[in-house]
XYZ file of C-alpha atoms in Angstrom:
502
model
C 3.624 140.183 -60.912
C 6.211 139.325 -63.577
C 8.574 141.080 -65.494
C 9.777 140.519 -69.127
C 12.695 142.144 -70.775
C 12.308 145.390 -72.961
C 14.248 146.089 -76.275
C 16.686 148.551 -74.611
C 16.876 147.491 -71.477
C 20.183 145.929 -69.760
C 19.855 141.814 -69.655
C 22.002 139.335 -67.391
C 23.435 136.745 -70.601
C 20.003 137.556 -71.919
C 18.145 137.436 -68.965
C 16.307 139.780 -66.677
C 18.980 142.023 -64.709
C 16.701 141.360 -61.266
C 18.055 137.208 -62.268
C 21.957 139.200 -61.282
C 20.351 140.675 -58.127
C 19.183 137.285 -57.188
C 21.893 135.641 -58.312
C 24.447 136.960 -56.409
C 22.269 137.219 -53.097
C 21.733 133.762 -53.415
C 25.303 133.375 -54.145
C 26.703 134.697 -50.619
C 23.871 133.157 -48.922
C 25.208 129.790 -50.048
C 28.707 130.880 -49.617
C 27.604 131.665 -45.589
C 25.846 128.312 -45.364
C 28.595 126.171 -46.790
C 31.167 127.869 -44.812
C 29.227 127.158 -41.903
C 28.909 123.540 -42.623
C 32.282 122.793 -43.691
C 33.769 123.505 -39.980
C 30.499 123.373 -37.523
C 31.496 119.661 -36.643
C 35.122 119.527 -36.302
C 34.570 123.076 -34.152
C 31.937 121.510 -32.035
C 33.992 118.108 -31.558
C 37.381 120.062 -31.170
C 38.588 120.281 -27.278
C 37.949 123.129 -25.471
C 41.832 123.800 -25.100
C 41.672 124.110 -28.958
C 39.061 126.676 -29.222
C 36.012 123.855 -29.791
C 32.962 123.023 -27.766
C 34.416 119.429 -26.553
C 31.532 117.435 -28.063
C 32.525 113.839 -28.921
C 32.174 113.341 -32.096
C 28.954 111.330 -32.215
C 27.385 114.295 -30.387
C 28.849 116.878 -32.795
C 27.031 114.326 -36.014
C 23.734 114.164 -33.846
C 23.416 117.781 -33.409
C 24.485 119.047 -36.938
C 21.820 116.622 -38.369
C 19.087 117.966 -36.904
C 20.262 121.489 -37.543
C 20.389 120.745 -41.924
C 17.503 118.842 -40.798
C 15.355 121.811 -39.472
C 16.842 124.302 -42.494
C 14.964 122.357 -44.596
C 11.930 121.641 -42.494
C 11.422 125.841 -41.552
C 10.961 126.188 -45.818
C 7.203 125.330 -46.093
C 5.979 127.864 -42.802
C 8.532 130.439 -44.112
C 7.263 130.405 -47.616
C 3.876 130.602 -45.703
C 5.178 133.645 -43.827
C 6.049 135.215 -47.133
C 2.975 134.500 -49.014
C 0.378 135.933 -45.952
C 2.631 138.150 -44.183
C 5.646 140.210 -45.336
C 5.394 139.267 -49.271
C 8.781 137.466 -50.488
C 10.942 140.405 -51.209
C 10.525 141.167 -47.498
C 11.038 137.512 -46.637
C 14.222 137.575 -48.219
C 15.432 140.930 -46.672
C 14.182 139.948 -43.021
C 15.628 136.383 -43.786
C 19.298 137.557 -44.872
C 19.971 140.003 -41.661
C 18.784 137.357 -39.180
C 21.415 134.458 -40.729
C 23.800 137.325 -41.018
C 23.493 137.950 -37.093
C 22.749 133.995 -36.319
C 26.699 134.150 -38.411
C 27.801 137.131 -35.791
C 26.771 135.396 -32.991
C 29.008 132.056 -34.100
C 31.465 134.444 -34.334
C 31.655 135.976 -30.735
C 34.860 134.246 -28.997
C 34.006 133.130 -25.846
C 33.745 129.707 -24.688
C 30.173 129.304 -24.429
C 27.990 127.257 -26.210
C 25.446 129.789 -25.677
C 26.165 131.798 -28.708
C 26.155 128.693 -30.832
C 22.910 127.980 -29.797
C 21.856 131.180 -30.448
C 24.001 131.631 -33.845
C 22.226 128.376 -35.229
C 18.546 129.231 -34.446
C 18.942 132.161 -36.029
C 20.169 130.925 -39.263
C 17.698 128.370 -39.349
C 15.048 130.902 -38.893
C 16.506 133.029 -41.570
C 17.315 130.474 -44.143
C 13.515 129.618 -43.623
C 12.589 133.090 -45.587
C 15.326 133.194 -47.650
C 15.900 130.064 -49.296
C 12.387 129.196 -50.323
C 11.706 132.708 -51.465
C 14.368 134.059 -53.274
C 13.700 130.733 -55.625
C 10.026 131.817 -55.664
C 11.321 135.255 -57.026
C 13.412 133.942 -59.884
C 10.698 132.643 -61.178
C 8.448 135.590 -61.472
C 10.893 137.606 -62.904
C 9.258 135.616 -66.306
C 6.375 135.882 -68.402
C 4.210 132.629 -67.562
C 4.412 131.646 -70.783
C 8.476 132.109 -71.267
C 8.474 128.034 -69.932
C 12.143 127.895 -71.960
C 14.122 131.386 -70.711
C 12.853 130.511 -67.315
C 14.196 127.147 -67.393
C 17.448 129.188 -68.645
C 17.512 131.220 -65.999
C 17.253 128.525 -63.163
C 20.007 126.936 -64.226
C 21.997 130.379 -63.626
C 20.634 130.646 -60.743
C 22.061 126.974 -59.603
C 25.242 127.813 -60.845
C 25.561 130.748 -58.376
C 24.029 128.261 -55.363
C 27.287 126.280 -56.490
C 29.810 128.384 -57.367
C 28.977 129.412 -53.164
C 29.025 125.855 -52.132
C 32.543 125.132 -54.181
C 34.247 128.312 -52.713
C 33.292 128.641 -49.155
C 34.873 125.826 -47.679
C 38.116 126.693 -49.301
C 37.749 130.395 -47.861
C 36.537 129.533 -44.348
C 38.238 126.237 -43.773
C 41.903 128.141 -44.790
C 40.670 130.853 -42.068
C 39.587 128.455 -39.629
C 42.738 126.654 -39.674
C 44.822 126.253 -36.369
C 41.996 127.212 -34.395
C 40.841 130.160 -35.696
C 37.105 129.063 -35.358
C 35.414 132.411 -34.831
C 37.652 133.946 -37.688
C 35.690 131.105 -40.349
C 32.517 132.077 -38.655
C 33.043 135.657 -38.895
C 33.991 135.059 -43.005
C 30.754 133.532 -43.422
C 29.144 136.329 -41.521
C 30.815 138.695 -44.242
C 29.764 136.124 -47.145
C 26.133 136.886 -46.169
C 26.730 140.863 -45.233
C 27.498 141.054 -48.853
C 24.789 139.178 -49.950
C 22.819 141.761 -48.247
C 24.049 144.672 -49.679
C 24.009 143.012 -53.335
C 20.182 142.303 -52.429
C 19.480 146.353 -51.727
C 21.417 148.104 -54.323
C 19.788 145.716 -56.861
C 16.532 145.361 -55.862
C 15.374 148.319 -57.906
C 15.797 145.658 -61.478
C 13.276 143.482 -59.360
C 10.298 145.483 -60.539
C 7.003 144.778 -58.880
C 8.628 140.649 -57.883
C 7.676 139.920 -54.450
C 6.652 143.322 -53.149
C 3.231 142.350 -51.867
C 1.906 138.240 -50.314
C 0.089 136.493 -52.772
C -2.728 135.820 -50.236
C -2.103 138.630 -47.456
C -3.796 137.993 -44.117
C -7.133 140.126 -42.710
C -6.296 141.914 -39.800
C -7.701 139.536 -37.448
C -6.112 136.169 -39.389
C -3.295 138.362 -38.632
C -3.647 139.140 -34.693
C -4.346 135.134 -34.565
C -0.957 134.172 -36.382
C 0.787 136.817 -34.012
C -0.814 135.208 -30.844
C -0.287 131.612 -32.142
C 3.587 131.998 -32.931
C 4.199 133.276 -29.532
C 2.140 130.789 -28.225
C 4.112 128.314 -29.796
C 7.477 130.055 -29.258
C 6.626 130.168 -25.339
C 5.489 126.605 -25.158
C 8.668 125.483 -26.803
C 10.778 127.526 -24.639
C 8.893 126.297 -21.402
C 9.190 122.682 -22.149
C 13.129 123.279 -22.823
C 13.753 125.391 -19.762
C 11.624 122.453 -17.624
C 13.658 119.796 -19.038
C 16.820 121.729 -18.614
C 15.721 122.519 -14.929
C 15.034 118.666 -14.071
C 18.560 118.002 -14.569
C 18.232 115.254 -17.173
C 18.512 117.076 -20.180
C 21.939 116.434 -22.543
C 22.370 116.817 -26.358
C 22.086 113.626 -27.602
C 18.630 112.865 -25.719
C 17.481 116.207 -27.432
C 18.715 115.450 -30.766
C 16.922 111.937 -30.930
C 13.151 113.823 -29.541
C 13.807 116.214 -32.094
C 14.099 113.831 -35.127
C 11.263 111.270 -33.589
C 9.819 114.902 -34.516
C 10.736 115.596 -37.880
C 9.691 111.634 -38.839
C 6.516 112.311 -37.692
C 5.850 115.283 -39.533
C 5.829 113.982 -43.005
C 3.706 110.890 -41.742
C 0.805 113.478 -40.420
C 1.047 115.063 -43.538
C 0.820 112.290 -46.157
C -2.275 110.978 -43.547
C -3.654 114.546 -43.675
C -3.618 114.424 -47.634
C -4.981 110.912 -48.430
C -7.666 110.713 -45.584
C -8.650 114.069 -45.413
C -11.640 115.404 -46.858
C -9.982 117.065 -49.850
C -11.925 116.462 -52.613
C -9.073 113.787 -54.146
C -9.682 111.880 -57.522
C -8.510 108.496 -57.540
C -6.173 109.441 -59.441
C -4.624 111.648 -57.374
C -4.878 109.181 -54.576
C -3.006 106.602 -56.406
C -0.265 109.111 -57.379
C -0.151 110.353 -53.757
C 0.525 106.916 -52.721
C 3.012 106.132 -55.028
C 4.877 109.195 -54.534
C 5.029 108.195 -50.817
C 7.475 105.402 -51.469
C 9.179 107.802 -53.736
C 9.842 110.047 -50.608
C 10.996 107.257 -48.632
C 13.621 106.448 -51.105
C 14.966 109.995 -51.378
C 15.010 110.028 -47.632
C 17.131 106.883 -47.646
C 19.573 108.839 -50.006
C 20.173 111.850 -48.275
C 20.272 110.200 -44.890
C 23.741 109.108 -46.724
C 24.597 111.809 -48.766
C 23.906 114.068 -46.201
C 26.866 112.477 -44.040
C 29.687 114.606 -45.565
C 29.492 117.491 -43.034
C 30.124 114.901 -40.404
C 30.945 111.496 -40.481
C 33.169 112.355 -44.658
C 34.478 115.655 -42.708
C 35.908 113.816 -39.540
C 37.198 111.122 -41.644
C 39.077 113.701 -43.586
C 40.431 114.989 -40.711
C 41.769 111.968 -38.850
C 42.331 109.247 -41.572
C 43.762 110.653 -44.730
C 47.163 113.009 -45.906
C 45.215 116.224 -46.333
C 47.398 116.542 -50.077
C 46.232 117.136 -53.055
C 48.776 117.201 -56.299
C 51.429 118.086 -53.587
C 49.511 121.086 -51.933
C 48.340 120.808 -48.384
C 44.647 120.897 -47.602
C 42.050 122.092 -45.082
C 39.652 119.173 -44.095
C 37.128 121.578 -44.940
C 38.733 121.875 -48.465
C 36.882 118.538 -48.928
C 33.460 119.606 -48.584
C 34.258 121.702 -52.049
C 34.298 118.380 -54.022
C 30.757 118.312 -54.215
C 29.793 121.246 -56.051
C 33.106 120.849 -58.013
C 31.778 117.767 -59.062
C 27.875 119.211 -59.374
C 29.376 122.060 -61.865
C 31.142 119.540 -64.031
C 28.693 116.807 -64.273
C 25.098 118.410 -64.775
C 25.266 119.269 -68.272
C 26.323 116.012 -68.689
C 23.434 114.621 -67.044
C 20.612 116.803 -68.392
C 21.475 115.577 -71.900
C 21.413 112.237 -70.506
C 18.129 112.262 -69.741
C 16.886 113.944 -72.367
C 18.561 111.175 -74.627
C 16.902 108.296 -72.599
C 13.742 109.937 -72.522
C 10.873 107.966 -71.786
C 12.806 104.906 -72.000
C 13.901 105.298 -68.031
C 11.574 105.953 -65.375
C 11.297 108.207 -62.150
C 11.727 105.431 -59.753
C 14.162 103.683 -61.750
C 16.273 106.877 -61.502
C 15.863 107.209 -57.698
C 16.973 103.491 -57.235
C 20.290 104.291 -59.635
C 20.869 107.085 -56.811
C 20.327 104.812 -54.053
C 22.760 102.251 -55.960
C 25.363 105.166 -56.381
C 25.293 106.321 -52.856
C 25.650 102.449 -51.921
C 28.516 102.116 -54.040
C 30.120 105.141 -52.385
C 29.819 103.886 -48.891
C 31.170 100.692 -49.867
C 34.315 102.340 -51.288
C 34.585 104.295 -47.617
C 34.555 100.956 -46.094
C 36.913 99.449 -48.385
C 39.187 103.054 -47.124
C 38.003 102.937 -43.546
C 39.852 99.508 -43.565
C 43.121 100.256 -44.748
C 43.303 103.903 -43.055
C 43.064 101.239 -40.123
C 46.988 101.046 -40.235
C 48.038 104.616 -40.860
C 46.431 107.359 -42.993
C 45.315 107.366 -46.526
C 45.127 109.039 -49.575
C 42.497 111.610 -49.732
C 42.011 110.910 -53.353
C 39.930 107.941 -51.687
C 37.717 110.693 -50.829
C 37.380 112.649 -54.237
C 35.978 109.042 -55.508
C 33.620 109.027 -53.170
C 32.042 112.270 -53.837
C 32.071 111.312 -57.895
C 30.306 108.837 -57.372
C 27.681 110.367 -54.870
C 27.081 113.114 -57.512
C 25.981 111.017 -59.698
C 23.997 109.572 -57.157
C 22.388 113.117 -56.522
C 22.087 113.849 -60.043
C 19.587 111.319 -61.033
C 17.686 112.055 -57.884
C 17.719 115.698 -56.813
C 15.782 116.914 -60.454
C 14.223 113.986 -61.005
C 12.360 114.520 -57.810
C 11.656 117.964 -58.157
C 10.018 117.694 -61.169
C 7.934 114.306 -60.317
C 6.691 115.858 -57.521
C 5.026 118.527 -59.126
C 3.712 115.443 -61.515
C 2.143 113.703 -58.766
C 0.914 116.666 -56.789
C -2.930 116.763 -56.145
C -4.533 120.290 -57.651
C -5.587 121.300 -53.866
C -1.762 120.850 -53.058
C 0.423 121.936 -56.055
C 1.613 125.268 -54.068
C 2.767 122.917 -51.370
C 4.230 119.564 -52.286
C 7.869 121.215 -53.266
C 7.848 121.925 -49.500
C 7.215 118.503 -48.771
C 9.712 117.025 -51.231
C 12.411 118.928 -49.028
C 11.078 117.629 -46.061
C 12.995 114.212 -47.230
C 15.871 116.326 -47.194
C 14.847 116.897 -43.435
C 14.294 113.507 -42.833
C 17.397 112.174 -44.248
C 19.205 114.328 -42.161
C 17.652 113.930 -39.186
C 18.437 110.220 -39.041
C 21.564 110.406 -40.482
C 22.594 112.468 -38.049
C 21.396 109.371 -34.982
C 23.213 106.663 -37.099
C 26.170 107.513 -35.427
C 24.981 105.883 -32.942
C 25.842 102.891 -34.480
C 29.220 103.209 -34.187
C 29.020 102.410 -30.709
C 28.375 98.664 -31.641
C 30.606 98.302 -34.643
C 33.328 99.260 -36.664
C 33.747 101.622 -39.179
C 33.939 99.871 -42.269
C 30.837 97.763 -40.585
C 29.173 101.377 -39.840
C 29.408 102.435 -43.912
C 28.762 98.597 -45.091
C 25.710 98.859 -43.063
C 24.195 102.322 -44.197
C 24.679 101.109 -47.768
C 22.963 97.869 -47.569
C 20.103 99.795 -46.343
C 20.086 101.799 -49.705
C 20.666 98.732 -51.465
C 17.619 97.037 -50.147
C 15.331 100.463 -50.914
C 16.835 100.608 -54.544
C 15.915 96.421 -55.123
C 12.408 97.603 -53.484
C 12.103 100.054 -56.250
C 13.251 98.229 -59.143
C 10.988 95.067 -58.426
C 8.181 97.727 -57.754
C 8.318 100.097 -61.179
C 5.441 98.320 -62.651
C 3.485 98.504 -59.869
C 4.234 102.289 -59.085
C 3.874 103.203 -62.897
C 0.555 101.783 -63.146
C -0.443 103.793 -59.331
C 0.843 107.203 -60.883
C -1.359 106.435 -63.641
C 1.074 107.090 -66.632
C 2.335 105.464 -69.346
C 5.426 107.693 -69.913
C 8.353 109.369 -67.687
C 9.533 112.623 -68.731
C 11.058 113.497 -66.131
C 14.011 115.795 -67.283
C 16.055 118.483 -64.637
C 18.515 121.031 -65.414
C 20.302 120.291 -62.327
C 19.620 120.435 -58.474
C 19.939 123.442 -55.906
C 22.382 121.922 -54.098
C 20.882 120.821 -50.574
């Protein structure tokens, strides 16, 4: 169902008041996510004696890799879950309280890592309903034929994702200072509390948006999902408690099964789509294979970009004079730069784009992101190398993130909207799904390059990571012809208002 506006009804800047309700959920949601990130790897790399979990720091990268990398993974069955099951308005609800206790349970003090475990399963499962579906519901808050005001309204709606992502670590990183862990956690626990209550009192400008699934489940397809996700659930859990039994289980082992996991996922599913018996035009099997390599590349990129909550965050940390114009910072203070950065620059970019036009395509976009996240880790080696002999400015590190932004900026819209391009009609509903599972990807070996780091040094470490994204963005530039001519079009229009920040 969608909703319009009336003549004398209350409007949010013009919009539909149900895009405030939304807005702000989405908002604290982000706020509680970002916090989280901005201290989850110094916390879990911090000695026990100060509060942490004792992780080395290799560990701490491993294991916070796979858990962005499963956030984004858990979007395409909870947007299932929503559309069959408990309709999205439900899917947010159910999706808020569980993050909000996964938040409470980071929050208990005691030195276990128990409760961690516990606190980040939980958010992941409840960032799996939320995030996909509270996106799902700004949309149908329009008329389907109100293509511009929806547009608008997005790009509200990102704002708020940011204006979250820019203030939390400031917030939680000042409260998790000296130690004071459980205090951060317990701040993003609040962040998504409120979130909560701003969902309820407002869901009444919401209208009809989300109240029922789309497709709802019969009774029995019901009773079979039921039985299969506890199935599943109790399959998972037996293989982990065996494996925990046998004595040989340890973090790192478990990080590396899960992303041999997460790579294979996106390989079944592109195998699925082109040799499955789907009805597929050529067309759409040309596009489908040249959005492939288009996946790959974004995967490159945010196996990078998706370093600042670890490898940017420790460096932070324990190589640069946390000061900025004379004021002392949290490390955490640097994860802000980002959506600082996002805030400034997107406006800047959209008209970009809409000035090149069709003069610049989709994949030479995505290879100017690979070159910009290059660039950036080549700056961090250039810094890695003279923080060698004492610490450095953390300005070094505000360069970085400019230039990544950039990076993001001609990727993160670009590939939203060339996905739905290249989707094949029996998979439009799900290919945005899929285009996140790069996200998953990314992170999921970004989070085992630290391994690296065993075998070389630091400036080697980043001088390595961006040759590999120099190599995919010379793959994609000496390959535009050939990838124009497989998506079968003779213009790019490829235009985004700017990203939800991952």
């Amino acid at each position: 169902m969608t909703s319009g506006t009336g003549a004398g009804e209350k409007t949010f800047f013009g919009h539909p008041r149900g895009l405030a309700t939304l807005f702000g959920t989405e908002m604290w949601e982000r706020f509680s996510w970002y916090g989280l990130r901005a201290i989850l790897a110094t916390f879990m790399a911090a000695s026990p004696v100060m509060g942490g979990l004792g992780l080395t720091q290799q560990t701490a990268q491993a294991i916070v890799g796979i858990y962005g990398a499963l956030i984004y993974l858990v979007a395409l069955p909870g947007g299932w879950v929503a559309d069959r099951v408990l309709g999205a308005r439900r899917a947010v609800l159910w999706g808020g309280f569980v993050i909000m206790c996964g938040h409470i349970s980071m929050a208990i003090p005691v030195r276990t890592g128990a409760f961690v475990a516990l606190g980040l399963l939980l958010i992941i499962i409840g960032t799996g309903l939320l995030k996909p579906n509270i996106s799902a519901m700004v949309g149908k808050l329009y008329p389907e034929d109100d293509d511009a005001r929806r547009d608008a309204g997005f790009s509200i709606f990102y704002l708020g994702i940011n204006l979250g992502a820019f203030v939390a670590p400031l917030v939680v990183g000042w409260l998790a200072a000296d130690d004071r862990w459980h205090l951060g956690f317990s701040a993003a626990a609040v962040g998504m509390a409120l979130g909560l209550v701003q969902y309820v009192l407002g869901r009444r400008h919401l209208g009809g948006v989300g109240e029922e699934p789309g497709h709802r489940l019969t009774p029995r397809e019901h009773r079979h999902f039921v039985l299969s996700a506890l199935a599943a659930a109790a399959v998972i859990a037996g293989a982990l408690a065996a494996w925990v039994a046998s004595g040989t289980f340890d973090l790192d082992t478990f990080a590396l099964v899960v992303t041999v996991i997460i790579v294979i996922v996106p390989v079944a599913y592109f195998a699925y789509i082109l040799f499955g018996s789907h009805n597929l035009t050529d067309d759409e099997r040309s596009r489908m294979k040249a959005y492939i390599w288009l996946f790959i590349a974004a995967a490159v990129f945010w196996m990078i970009y998706d370093l600042a909550p670890t490898v940017l965050l420790f460096f932070a940390q324990d190589r640069t004079d946390l000061s900025l114009f004379g004021v002392r910072i949290t490390a955490a203070t640097t994860q802000s730069f980002n959506p600082l950065f996002i805030m400034i620059f997107v406006p800047v970019f959209a008209a970009l784009w809409v000035k090149l036009g069709n003069r610049v395509t989709a994949p030479q976009k995505f290879a100017f992101a690979l070159f910009m996240i290059a660039l950036s880790f080549v700056v961090m080696a250039l810094a890695a190398r003279l923080a060698e002999s004492g610490r450095i400015s953390v300005w070094w590190l505000v360069l970085v993130y400019l230039i990544q932004v950039f990076g993001e900026l001609s990727l993160s819209p670009v590939g939203l909207s060339v996905t739905t391009k290249l989707a094949p009609q029996a998979f439009k509903g799900q290919m945005l799904g899929v285009w996140f599972i790069a996200v998953s990807v990314g992170d999921a070996v970004g989070g085992q390059t630290g391994r690296l780091k065993n075998y070389m040094s630091a400036p080697a470490y980043f001088l390595t990571l961006a040759a590999i994204a120099v190599v995919a963005g010379l793959a994609l530039l000496a390959s535009v012809g050939r990838l124009r001519a497989m998506m079968r079009e003779h213009h790019e229009n490829a235009v985004g208002t700017g990203p939800p920040s991952p």
